[in-house]
PDB file of C-alpha atoms in Angstrom:
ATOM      1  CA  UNK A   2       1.181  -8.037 -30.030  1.00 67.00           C
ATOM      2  CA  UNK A   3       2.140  -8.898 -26.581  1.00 94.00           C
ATOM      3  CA  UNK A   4       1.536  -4.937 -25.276  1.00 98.00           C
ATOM      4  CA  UNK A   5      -0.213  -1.523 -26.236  1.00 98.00           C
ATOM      5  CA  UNK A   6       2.744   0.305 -24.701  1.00 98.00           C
ATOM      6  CA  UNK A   7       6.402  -0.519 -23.378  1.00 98.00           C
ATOM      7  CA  UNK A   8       7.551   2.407 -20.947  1.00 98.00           C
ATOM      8  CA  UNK A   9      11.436   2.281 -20.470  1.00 98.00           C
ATOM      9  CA  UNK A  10      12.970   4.101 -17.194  1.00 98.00           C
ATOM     10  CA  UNK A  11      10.672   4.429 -13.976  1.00 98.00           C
ATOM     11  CA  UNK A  12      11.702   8.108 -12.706  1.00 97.00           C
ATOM     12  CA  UNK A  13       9.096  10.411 -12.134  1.00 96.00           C
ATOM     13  CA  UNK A  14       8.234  10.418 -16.524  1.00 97.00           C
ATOM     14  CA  UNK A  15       7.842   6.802 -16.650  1.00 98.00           C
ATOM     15  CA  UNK A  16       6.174   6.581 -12.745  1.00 98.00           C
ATOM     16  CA  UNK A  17       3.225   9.098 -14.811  1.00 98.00           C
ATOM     17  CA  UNK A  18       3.166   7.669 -18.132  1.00 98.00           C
ATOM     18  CA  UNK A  19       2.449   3.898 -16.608  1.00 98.00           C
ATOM     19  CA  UNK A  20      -0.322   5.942 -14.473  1.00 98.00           C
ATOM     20  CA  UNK A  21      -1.445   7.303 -17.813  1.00 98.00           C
ATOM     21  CA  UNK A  22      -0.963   4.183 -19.373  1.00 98.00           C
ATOM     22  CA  UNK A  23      -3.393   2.165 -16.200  1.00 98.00           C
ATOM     23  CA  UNK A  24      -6.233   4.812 -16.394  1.00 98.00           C
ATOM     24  CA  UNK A  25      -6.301   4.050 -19.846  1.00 98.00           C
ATOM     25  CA  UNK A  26      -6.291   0.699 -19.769  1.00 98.00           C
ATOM     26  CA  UNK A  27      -3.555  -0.534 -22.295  1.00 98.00           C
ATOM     27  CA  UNK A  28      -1.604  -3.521 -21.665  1.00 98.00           C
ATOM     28  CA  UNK A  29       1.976  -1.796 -20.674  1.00 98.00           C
ATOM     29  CA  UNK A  30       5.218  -2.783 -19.363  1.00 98.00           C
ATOM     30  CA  UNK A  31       7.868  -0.473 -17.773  1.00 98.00           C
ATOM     31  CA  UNK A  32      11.651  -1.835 -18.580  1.00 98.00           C
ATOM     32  CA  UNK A  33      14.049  -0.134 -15.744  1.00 97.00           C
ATOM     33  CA  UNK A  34      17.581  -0.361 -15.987  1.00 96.00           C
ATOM     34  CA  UNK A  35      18.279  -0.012 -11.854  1.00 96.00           C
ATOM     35  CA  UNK A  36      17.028  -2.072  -9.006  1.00 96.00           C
ATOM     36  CA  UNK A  37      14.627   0.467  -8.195  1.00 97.00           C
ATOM     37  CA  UNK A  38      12.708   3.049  -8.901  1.00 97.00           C
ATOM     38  CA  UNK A  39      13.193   6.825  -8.807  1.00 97.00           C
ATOM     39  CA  UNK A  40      15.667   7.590 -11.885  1.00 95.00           C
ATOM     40  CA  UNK A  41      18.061  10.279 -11.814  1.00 95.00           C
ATOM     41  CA  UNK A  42      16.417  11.205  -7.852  1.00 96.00           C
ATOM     42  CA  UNK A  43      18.029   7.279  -6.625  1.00 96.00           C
ATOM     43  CA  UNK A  44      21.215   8.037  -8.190  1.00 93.00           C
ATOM     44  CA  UNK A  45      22.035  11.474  -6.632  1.00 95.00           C
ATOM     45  CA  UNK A  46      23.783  11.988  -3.238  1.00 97.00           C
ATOM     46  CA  UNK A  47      21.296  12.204   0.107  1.00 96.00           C
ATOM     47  CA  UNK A  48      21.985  15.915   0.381  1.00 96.00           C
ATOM     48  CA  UNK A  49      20.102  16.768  -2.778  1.00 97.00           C
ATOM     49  CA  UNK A  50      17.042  18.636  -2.686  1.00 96.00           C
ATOM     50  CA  UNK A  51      14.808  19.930  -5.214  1.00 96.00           C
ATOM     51  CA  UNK A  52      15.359  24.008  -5.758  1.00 96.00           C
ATOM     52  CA  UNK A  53      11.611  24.601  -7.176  1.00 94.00           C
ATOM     53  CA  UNK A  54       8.705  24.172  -4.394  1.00 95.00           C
ATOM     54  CA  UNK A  55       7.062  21.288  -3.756  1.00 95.00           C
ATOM     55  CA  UNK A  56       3.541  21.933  -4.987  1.00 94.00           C
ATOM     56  CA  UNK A  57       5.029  22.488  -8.824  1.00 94.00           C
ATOM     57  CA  UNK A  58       6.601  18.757  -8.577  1.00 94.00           C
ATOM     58  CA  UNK A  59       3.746  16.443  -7.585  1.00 94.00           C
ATOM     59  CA  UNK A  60       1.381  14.408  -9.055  1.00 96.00           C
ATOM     60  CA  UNK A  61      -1.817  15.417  -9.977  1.00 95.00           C
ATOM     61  CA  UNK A  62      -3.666  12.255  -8.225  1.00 97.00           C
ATOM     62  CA  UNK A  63      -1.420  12.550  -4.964  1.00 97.00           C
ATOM     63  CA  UNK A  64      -0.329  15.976  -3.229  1.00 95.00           C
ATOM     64  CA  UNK A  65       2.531  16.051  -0.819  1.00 94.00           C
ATOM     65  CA  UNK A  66       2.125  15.239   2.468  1.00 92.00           C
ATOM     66  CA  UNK A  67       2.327  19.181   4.380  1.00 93.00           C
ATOM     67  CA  UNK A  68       4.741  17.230   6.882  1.00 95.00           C
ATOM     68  CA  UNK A  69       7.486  16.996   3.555  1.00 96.00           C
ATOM     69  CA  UNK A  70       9.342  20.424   3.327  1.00 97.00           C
ATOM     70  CA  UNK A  71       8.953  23.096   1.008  1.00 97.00           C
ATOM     71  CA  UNK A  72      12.133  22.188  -0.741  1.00 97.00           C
ATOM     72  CA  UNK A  73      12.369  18.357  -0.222  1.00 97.00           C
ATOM     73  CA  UNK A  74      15.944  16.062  -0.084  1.00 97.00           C
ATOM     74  CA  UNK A  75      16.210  12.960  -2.049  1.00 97.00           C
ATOM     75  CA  UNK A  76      14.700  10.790   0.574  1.00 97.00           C
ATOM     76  CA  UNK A  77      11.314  13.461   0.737  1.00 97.00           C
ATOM     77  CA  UNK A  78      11.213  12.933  -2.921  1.00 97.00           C
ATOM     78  CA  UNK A  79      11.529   9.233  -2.806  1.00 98.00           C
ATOM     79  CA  UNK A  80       9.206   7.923   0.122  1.00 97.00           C
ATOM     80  CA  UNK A  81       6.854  10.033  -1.867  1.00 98.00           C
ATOM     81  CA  UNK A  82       7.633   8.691  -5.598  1.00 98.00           C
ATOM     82  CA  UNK A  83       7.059   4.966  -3.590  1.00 98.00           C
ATOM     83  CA  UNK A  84       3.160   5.949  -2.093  1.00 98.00           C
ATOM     84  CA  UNK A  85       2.146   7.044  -5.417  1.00 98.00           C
ATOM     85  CA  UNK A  86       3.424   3.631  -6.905  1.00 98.00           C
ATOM     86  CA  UNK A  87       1.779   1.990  -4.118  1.00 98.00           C
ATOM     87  CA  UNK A  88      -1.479   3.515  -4.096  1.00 98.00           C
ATOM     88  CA  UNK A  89      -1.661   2.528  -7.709  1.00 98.00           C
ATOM     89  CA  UNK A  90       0.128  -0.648  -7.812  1.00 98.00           C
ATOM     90  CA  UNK A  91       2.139   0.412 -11.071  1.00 97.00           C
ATOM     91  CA  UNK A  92       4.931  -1.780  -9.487  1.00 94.00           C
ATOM     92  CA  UNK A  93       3.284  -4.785 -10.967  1.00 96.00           C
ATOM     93  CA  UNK A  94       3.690  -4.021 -14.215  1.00 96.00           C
ATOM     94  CA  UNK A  95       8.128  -2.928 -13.883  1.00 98.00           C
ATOM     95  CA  UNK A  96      11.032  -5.607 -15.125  1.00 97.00           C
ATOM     96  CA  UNK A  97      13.970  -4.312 -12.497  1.00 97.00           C
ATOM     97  CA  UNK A  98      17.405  -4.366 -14.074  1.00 96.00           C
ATOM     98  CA  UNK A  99      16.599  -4.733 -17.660  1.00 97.00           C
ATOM     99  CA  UNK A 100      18.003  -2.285 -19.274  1.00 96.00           C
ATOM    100  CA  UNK A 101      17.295  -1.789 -23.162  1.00 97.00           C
ATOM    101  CA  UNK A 102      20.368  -2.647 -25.570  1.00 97.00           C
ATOM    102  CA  UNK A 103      18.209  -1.809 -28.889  1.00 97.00           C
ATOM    103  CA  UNK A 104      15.087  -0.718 -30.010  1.00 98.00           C
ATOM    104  CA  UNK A 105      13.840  -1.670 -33.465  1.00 97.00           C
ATOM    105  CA  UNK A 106      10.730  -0.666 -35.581  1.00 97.00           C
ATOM    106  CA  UNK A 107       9.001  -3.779 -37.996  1.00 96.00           C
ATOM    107  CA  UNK A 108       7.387  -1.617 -40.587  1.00 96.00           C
ATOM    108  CA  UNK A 109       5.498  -4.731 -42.168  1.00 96.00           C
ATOM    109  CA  UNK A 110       4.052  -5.838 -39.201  1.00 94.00           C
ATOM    110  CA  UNK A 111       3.929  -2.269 -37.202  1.00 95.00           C
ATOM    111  CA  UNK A 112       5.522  -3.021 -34.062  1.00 97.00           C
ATOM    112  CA  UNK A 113       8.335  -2.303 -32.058  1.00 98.00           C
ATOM    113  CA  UNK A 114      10.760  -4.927 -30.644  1.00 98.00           C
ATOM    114  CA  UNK A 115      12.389  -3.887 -27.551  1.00 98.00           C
ATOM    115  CA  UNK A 116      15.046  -5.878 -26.625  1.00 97.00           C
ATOM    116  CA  UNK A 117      17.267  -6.223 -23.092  1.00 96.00           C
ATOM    117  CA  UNK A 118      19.904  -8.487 -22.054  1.00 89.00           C
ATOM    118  CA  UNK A 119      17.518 -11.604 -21.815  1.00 90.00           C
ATOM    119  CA  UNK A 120      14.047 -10.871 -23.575  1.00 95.00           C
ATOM    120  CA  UNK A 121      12.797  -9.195 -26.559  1.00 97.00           C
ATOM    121  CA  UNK A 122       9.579  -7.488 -26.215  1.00 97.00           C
ATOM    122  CA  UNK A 123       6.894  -6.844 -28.673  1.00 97.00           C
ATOM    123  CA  UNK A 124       4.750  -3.678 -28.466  1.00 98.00           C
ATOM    124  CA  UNK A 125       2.665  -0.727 -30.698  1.00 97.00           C
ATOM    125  CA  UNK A 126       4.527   2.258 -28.930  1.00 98.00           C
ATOM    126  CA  UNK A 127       7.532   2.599 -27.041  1.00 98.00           C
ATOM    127  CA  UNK A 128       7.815   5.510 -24.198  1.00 98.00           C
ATOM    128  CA  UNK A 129      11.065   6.532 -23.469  1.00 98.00           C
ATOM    129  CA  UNK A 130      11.335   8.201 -19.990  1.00 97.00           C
ATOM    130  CA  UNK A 131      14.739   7.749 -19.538  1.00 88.00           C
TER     131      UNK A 131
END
């Protein structure tokens, strides 16, 4: 089996299920179509901003800075996303610009194969945070 878990899309579902996937120690890889990370939030135009308040959309292990506004733009939302991948280096562990063409289930062996453009990957459970 060559992982525990593969995560595909790193928006803010597959940014916490890697987190998840760290604290509990399982061999994991996160497959992300883009260049980047962020999901839907790096696709969207700068003058989007979120319409709940900021302390309902944060991460339990990292609370907004009190300098971000109540109702933060794209680029709030981002610079954020990228200090809690930093402070727990879950960027080590993401394949940029492989996006998933097909996902398959081996029943005899009890695996998945997830497969992109140039590499099939083997794993026990897929995530999809896409």
């Amino acid at each position: 089996m060559e992982y525990d878990l593969v995560i595909i899309g790193f928006g803010i579902s597959g940014m916490v299920t890697a987190r998840h996937a760290q604290k509990n120690n399982l061999k994991f890889i996160v497959l992300e179509k883009g260049d980047t990370f962020g999901g839907v939030w790096a696709n969207t135009y700068d003058t989007t901003k979120l319409q709940t308040h900021k302390s309902f959309y944060q991460f339990s292990e990292l609370e907004a800075e009190n300098s971000m506004p109540d109702y933060p733009y794209k680029h709030n939302l981002l610079e954020y996303f990228n200090s809690y991948i930093e402070k727990f280096n879950l960027d080590t562990n993401v394949k940029y610009s492989s996006k998933v063409i097909k996902t398959e289930y081996c029943k005899i062996h009890k695996y998945w194969k997830v497969k992109t453009s140039n590499k099939t990957y083997k794993a026990k459970y897929i995530a999809f945070c896409s």
